Coordinates of C-alpha atoms and ligand atoms in Angstrom, one line a residue:
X322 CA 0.0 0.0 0.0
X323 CA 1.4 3.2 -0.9
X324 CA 1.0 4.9 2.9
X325 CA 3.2 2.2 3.7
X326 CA 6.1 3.5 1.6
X327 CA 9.3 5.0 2.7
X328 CA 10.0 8.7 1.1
X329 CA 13.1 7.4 -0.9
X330 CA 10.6 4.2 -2.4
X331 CA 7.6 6.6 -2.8
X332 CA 9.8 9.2 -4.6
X333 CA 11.2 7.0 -7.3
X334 CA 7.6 5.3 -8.2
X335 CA 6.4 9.1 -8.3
X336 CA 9.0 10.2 -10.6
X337 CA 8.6 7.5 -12.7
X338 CA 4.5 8.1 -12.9
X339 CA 4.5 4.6 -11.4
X340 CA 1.6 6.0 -9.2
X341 CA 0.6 9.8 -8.4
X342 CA 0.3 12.2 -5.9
X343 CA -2.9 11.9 -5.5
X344 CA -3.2 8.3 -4.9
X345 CA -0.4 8.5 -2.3
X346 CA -2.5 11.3 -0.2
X347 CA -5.4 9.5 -0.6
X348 CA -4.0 6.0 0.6
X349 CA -3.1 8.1 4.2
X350 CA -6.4 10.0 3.7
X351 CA -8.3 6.4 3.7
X352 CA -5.5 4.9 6.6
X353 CA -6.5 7.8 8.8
X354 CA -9.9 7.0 8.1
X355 CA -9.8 3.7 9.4
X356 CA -7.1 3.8 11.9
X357 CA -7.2 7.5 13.9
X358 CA -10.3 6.8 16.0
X359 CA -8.2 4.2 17.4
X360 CA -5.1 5.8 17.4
X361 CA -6.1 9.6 17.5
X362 CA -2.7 11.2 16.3
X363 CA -4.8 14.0 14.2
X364 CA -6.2 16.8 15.8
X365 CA -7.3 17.9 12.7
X366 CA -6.9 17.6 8.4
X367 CA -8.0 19.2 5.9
X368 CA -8.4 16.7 3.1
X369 CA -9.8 18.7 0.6
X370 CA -6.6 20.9 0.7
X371 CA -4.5 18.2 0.9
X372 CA -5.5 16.1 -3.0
X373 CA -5.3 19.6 -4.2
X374 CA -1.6 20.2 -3.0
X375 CA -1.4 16.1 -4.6
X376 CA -2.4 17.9 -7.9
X377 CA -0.3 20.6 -7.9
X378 CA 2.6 18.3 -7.3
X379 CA 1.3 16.0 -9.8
X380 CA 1.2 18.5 -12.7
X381 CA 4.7 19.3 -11.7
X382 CA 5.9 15.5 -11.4
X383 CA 4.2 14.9 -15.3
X384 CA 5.9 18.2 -16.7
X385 CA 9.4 16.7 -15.4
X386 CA 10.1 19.3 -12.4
X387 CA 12.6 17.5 -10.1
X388 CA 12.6 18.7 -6.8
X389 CA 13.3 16.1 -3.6
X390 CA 10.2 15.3 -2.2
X391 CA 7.9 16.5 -4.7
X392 CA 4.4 14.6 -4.3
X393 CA 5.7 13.3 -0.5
X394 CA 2.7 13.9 2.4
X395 CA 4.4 14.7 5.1
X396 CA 2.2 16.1 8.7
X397 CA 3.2 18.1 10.9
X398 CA 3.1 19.0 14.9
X399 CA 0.6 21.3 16.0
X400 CA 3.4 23.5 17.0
X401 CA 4.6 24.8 14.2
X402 CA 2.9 27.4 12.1
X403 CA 1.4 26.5 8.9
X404 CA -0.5 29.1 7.4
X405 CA -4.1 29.4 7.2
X406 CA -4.0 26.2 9.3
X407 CA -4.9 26.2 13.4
X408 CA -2.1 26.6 15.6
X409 CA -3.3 25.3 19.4
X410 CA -0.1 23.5 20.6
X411 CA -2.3 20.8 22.5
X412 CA -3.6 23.5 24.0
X413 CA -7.1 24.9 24.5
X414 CA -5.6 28.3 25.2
X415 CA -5.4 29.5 21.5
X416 CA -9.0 28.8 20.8
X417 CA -9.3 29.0 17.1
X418 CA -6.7 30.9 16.4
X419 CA -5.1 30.7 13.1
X420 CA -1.8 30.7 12.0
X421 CA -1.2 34.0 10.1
X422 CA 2.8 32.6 7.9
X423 CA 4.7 29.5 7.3
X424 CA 7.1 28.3 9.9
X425 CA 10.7 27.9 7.6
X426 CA 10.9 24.4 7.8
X427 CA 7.2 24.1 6.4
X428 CA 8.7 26.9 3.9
X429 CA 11.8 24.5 3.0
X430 CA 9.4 21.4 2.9
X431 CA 7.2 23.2 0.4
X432 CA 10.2 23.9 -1.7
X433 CA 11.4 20.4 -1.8
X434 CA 7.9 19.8 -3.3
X435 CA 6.0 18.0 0.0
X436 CA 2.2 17.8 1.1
X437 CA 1.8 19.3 3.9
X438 CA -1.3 18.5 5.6
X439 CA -2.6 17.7 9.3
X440 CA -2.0 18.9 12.6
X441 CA -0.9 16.2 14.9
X442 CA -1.5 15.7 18.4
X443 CA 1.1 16.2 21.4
X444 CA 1.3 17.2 24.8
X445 CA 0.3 20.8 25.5
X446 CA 3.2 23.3 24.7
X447 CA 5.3 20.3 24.3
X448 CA 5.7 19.8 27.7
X449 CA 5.6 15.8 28.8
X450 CA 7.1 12.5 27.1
X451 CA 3.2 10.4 26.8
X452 CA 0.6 13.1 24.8
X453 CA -1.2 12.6 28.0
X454 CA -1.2 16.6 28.2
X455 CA -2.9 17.3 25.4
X456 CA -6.3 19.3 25.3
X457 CA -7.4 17.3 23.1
X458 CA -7.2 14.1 24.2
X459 CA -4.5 10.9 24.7
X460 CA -3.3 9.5 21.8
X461 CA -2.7 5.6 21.3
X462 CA 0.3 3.7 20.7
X463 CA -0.6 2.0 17.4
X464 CA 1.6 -1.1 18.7
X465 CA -0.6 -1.4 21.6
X466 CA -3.8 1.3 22.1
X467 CA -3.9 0.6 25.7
X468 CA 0.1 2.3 26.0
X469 CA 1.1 6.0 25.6
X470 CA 3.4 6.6 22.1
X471 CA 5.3 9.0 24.2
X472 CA 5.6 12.8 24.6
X473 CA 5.5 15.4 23.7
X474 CA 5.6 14.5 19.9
X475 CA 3.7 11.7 20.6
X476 CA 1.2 12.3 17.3
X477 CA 4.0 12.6 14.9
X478 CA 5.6 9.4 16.2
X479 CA 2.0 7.4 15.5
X480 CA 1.1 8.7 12.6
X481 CA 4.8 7.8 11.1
X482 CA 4.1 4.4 12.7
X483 CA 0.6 3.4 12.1
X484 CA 1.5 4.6 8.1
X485 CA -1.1 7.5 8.5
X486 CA 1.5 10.0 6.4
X487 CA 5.0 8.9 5.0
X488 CA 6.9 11.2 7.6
X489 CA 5.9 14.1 10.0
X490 CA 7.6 16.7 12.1
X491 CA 8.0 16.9 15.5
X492 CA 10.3 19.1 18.0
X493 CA 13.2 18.0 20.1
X494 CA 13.2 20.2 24.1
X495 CA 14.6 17.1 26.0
X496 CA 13.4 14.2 24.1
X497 CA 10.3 14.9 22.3
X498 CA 11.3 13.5 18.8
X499 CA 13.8 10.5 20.4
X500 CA 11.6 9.0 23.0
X501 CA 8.1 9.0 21.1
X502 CA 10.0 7.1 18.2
X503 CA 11.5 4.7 20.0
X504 CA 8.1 3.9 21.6
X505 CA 6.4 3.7 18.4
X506 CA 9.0 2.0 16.6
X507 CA 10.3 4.3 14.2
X508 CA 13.3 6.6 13.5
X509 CA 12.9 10.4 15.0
X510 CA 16.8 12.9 14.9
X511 CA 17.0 16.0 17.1
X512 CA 19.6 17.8 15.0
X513 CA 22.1 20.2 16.6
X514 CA 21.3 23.1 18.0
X515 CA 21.3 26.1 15.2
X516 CA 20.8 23.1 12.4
X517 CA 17.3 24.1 11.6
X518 CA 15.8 27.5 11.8
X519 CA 13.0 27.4 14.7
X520 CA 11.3 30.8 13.0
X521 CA 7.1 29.9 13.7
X522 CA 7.7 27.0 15.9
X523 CA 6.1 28.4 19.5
X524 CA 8.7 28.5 21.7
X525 CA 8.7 26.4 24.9
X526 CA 12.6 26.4 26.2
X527 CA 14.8 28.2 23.5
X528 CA 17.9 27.6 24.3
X529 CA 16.7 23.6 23.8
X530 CA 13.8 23.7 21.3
X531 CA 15.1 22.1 17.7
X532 CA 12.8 20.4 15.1
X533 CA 13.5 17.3 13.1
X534 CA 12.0 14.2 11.4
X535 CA 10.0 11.7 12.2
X536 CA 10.3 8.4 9.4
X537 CA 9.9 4.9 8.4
X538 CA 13.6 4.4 8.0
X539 CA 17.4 6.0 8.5
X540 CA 17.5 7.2 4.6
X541 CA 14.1 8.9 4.8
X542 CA 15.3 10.9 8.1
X543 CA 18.5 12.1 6.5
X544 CA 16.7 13.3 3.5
X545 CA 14.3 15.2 5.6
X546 CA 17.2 17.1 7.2
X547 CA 18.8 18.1 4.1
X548 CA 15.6 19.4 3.4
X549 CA 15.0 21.0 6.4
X550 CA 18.8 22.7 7.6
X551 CA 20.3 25.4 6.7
X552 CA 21.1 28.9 8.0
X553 CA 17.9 31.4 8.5
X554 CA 17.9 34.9 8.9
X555 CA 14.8 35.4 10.9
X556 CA 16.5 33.1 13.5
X557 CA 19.5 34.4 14.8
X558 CA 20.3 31.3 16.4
X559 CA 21.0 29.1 13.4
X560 CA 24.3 28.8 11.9
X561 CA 25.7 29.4 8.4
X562 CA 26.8 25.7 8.6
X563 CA 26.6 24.2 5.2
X564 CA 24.0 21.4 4.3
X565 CA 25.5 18.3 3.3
X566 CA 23.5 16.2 1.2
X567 CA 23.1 13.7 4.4
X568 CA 21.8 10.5 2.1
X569 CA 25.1 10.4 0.5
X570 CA 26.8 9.5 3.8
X571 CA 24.6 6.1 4.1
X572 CA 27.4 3.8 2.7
X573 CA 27.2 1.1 5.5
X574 CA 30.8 1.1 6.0
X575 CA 31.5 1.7 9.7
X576 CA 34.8 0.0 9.9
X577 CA 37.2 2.0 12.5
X578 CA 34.9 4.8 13.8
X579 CA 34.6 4.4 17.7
X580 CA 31.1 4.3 19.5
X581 CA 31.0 5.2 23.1
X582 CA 29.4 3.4 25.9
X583 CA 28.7 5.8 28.5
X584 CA 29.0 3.9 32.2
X585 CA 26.8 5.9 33.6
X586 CA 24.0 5.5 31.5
X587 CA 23.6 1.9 32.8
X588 CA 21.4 2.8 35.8
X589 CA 19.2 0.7 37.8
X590 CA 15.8 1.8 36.2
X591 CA 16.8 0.5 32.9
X592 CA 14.5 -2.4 31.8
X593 CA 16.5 -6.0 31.2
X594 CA 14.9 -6.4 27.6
X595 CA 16.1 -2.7 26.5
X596 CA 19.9 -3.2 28.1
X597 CA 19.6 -6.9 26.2
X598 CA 18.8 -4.9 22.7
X599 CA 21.6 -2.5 23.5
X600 CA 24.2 -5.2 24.4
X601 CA 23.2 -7.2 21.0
X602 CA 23.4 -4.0 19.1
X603 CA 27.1 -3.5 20.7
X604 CA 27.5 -6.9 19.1
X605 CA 26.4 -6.2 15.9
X606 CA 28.4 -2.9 15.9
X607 CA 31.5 -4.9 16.6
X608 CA 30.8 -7.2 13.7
X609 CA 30.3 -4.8 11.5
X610 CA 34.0 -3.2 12.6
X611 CA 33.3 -0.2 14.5
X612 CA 35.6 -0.1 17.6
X613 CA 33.3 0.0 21.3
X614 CA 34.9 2.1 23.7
X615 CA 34.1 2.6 27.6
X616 CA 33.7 6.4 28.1
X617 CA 32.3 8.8 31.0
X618 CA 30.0 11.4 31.3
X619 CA 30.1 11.9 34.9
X620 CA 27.6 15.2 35.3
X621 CA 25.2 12.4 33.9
X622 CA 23.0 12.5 37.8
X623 CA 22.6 16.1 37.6
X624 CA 20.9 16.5 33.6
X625 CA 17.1 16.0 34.9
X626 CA 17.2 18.5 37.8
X627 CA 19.2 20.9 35.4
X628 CA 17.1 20.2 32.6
X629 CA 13.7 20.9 34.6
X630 CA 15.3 23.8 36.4
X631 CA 16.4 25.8 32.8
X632 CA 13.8 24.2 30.6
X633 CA 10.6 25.9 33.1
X634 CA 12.4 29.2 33.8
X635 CA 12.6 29.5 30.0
X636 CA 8.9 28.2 29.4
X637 CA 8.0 31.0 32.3
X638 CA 9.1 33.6 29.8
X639 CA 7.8 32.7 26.6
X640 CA 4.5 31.5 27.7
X641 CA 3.8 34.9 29.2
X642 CA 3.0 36.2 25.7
X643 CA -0.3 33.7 26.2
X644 CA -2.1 36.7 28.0
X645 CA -5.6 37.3 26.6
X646 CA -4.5 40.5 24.9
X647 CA -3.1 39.4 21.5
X648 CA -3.6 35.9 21.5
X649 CA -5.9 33.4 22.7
X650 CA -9.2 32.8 24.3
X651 CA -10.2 35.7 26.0
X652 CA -11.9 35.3 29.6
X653 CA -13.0 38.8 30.5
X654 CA -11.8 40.4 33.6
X655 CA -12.7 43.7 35.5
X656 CA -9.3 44.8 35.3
X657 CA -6.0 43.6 33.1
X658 CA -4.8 41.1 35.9
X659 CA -8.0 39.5 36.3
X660 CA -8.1 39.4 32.6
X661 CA -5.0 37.4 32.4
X662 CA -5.2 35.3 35.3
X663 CA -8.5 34.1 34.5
X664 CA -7.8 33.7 30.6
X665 CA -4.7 31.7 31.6
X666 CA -6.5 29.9 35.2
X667 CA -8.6 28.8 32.2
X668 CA -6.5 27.8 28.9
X669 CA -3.7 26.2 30.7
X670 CA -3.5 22.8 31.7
X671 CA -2.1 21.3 34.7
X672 CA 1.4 20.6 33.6
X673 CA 1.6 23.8 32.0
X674 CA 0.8 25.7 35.5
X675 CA 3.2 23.5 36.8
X676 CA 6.0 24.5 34.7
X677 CA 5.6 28.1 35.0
X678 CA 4.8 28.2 38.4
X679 CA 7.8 26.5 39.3
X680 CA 10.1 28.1 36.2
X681 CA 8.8 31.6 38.1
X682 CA 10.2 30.4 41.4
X683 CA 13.5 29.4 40.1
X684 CA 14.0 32.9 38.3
X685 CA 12.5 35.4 40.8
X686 CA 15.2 37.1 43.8
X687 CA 16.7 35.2 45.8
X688 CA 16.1 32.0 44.6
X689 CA 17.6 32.6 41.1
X690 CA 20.9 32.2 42.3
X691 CA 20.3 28.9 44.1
X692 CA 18.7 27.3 40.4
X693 CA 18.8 29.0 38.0
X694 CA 22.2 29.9 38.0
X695 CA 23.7 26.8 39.4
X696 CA 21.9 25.2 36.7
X697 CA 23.1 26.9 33.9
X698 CA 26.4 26.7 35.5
X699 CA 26.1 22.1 35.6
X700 CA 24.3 22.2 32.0
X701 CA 28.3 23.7 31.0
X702 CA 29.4 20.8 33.3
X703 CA 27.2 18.4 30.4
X704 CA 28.1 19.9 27.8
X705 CA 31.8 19.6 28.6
X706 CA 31.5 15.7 29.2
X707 CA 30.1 15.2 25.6
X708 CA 32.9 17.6 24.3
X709 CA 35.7 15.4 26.4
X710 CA 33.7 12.2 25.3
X711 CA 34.0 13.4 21.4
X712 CA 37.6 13.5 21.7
X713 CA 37.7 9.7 22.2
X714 CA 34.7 8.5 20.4
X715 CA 32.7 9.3 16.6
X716 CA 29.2 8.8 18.7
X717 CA 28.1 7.6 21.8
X718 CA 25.4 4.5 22.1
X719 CA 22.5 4.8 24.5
X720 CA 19.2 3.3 24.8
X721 CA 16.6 6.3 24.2
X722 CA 14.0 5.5 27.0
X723 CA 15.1 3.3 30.2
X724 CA 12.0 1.1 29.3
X725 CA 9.4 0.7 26.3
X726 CA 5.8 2.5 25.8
X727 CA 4.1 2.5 29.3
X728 CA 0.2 2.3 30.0
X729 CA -2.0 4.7 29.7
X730 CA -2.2 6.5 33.3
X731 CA 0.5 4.8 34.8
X732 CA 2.7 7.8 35.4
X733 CA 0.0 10.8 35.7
X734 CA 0.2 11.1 38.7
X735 CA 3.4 11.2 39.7
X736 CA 5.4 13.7 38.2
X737 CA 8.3 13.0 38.9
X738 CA 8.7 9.5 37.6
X739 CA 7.2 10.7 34.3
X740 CA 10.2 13.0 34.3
X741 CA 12.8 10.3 35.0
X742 CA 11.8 8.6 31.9
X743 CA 13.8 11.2 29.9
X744 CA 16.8 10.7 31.7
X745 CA 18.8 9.3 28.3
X746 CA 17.3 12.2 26.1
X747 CA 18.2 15.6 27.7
X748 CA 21.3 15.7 28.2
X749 CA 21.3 15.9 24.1
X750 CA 19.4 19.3 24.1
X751 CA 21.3 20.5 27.3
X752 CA 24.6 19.9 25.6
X753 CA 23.6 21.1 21.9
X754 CA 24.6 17.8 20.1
X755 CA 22.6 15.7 17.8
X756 CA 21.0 12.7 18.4
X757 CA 18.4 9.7 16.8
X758 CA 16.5 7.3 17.8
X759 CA 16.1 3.8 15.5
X760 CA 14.8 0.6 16.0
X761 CA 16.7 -2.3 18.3
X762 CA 14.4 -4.5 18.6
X763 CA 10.9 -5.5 20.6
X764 CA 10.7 -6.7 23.9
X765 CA 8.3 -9.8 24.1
X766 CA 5.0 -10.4 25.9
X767 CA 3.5 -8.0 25.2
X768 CA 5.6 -7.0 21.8
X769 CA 6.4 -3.4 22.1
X770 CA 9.0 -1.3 20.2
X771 CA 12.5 -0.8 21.6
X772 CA 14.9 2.4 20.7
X773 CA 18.6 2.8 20.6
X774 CA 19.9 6.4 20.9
X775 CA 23.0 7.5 18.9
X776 CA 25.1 11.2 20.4
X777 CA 26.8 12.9 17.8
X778 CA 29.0 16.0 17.7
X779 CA 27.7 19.1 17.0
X780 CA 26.8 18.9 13.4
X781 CA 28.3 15.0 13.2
X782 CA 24.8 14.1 11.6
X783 CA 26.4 12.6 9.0
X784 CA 28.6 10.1 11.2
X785 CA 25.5 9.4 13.3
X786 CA 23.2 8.5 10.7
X787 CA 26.1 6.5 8.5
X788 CA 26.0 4.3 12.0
X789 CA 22.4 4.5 12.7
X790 CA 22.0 3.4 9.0
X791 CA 24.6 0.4 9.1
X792 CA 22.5 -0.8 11.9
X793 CA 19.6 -0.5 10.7
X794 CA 20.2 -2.2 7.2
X795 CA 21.6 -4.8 9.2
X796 CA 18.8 -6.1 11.0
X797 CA 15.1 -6.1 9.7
X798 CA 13.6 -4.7 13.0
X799 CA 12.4 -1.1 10.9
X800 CA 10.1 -3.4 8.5
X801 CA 7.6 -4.7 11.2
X802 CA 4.2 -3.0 11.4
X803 CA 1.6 -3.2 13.8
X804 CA -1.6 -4.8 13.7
X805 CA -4.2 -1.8 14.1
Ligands
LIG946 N1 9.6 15.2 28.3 C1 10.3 16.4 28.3 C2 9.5 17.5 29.0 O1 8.4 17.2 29.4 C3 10.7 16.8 27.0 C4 9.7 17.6 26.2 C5 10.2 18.0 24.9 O2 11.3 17.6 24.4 N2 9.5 18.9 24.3 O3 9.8 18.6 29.1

């Protein structure tokens, strides 16, 4: 079935009018149809929009036009601006607001040809690792309905999973594109910090926030980033690096580079199935002839606390613009505090007062020093282990989540232990490095998705997903599909 197709399959069958654009969108159109009242990774689609984007590509595709992912239907998270589409970040805050410009990835997908269509579900403002924070409602794991996909991306990973689109968007805080792929079984990069231009994604922690790809396979994810990277002007924070054409790097040969073992990443939480698919994968990465080498990242305790401490102080901050006045659902006050306090008591959902309450605390006088400082100071700490690690080693090996998709519920109610669960993912954003997540395998009874985690230097994509690639082509894991 053509939803079923990987973007570098789909592409060649397109530009050989093997099939059209239109037939692809409708295939996810009629998936969507039968599979997202189980699985619920929409919010919302407008098909009707989306076979006439399949036309437009298809005129182009007959007349010759070759452009990367022309005729590709690709969805994205409802954080990032698409014009004349809703914007509500999982949130019921926004009302209907509408989004007024293209973010620049959606600007650079358009240009390589894609679909864009659909909004996609995730936890509101981005903020969790289950979609159990959305306003409008959880969404399923399609390997198991009664299991979270993970957060906050968590519609982007299912829809790439249950073959409801061919790839989809998500962003990367501490985790949000690594840990939902890994639970649904399929591949999701953070790229490094400054990769990709973050003009019209809403913010939720700046200094952290990146977006990247969610896709079927390790190919499909590097040509998303080529598509995606490059230096924009209307973010200062991305970097005239050039853009490699990452594909090219997928030549399975991994003899001599060194892959780091971190010792500290094998903690006591860490379920016996996922340290058996990370000791096999060692295995296979020997076999193949990449060297394994022990290394340490010894700041490793500290990354949650720092990462909760700098991610809410920044989230404090941008979600003050969420005020009543020039945005969102108004709920009138007698006076302009009322006004706000009541439109926010109202829009915002429980983890989202949570994280500015406490992001407030850890920035106002007196207490800023204690946190916020300290925690900038210990995120250097991170960074620096990575930087020492990277002398030694090409890319570092982790699992992504210390165990696979959890029910739905299990962790609402404790905090805390929901925020342990991204213990592997945010040191990545803390430090500024890359990192993906790929299939290693499935645990058994029930069968549930594992994911392996590969570091790389800032801007080693293309040694990170040559390795995640030789993996993957390697084993056969990435061509299962669930049973919806
Ligand atoms: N789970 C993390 C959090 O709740 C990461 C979120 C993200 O990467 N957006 O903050």
């Amino acid at each position: 079935m053509l939803n079923q197709l990987t973007i570098s399959e789909l592409t060649k069958k397109l530009a050989q009018r093997e099939v059209s654009a239109r037939e692809t969108m409708q295939s996810c159109l009629d998936q969507i149809a039968k599979v997202d009242g189980k699985i619920h990774a929409f919010i919302s689609h407008d098909a009707a929009d989306a076979l006439q984007q399949a036309d437009a590509a298809d005129k182009e595709l007959t007349a010759g036009v070759k452009k990367p992912l022309l005729g590709v239907p690709i969805a994205i998270k409802d954080v990032i601006a698409v014009k004349d589409q809703p914007l509500n970040c999982g949130s019921k805050i926004l009302g209907k607001f509408i989004s007024p410009y293209n973010a620049t990835v959606i600007e650079k997908l358009k240009d390589a040809g894609a679909i864009i269509f659909g909004r996609l579900n995730m936890d509101e403002f981005a903020m969790g690792s289950s979609t159990e924070n959305s306003a409008f409602g959880v969404t399923r794991n399609p390997w198991d309905t009664t299991r979270i996909p993970g957060g906050s991306s968590g519609g982007s990973a299912a829809a790439v999973s249950a073959d409801e689109c061919i790839a989809s968007l998500g962003t990367d805080t501490g985790g949000s594109i690594r840990q939902p792929a890994a639970l649904c079984g399929c591949v999701g990069m953070k790229p490094t910090y400054g990769r990709v231009s973050r003009y019209g994604l809403v913010a939720f922690a700046s200094s952290l926030d990146q977006v990247g790809p969610f896709t079927k396979d390790v190919r499909d994810s590097a040509l998303m980033l080529s598509a995606i990277s490059g230096h924009d002007v209307k973010d200062s924070t991305s970097i005239p690096h050039p853009v490699p054409n990452y594909a090219a790097a997928l030549n399975g040969n991994v003899k001599g580079l060194k892959l780091g073992l971190a010792k500290e990443y094998m903690v006591g939480g860490l379920d016996p199935q996922v340290s058996a698919a990370l000791q096999a994968a060692v295995k296979q990465y020997e076999k193949l002839g990449a060297e394994i080498v022990e290394i340490s990242l010894p700041h490793t305790e500290y990354a949650v606390a720092t990462y909760y401490i700098v991610a809410t102080a920044e989230a404090s901050a941008n979600l003050a613009r969420f005020d009543g006045i020039r945005y969102c659902d108004r709920v009138p006050g007698n006076d302009p505090i009322e006004l706000y306090s009541k439109t926010r008591g109202h829009g915002f959902g429980p983890e989202v007062k949570r994280r500015i309450i406490l992001g407030t605390y850890v920035l106002s006088s007196g207490y800023y020093d204690a946190y916020y400082l300290r925690a900038q100071k210990v995120r250097t700490l991170i960074r620096r282990d990575f930087l020492n690690a990277f002398e030694k080693v090409d890319a570092i090996l982790t699992p992504t989540s210390p165990t696979a998709a959890f029910k739905i519920g299990e962790k609402t109610g404790d905090p805390l232990q929901m925020y342990l669960s991204d213990i592997f993912t945010i040191s990545c954003n803390l430090a500024g490095i890359c990192g993906i997540s790929f299939q290693g395998g499935f645990t058994e009874n029930p069968k549930l998705p594992i994911g392996l985690q590969l570091l790389g230097k800032p801007f080693g994509e293309e040694t990170m997903l040559k390795l995640a690639h030789a993996y993957e082509q390697s084993t056969a894991w990435h061509k299962e599909k669930p049973t919806i």
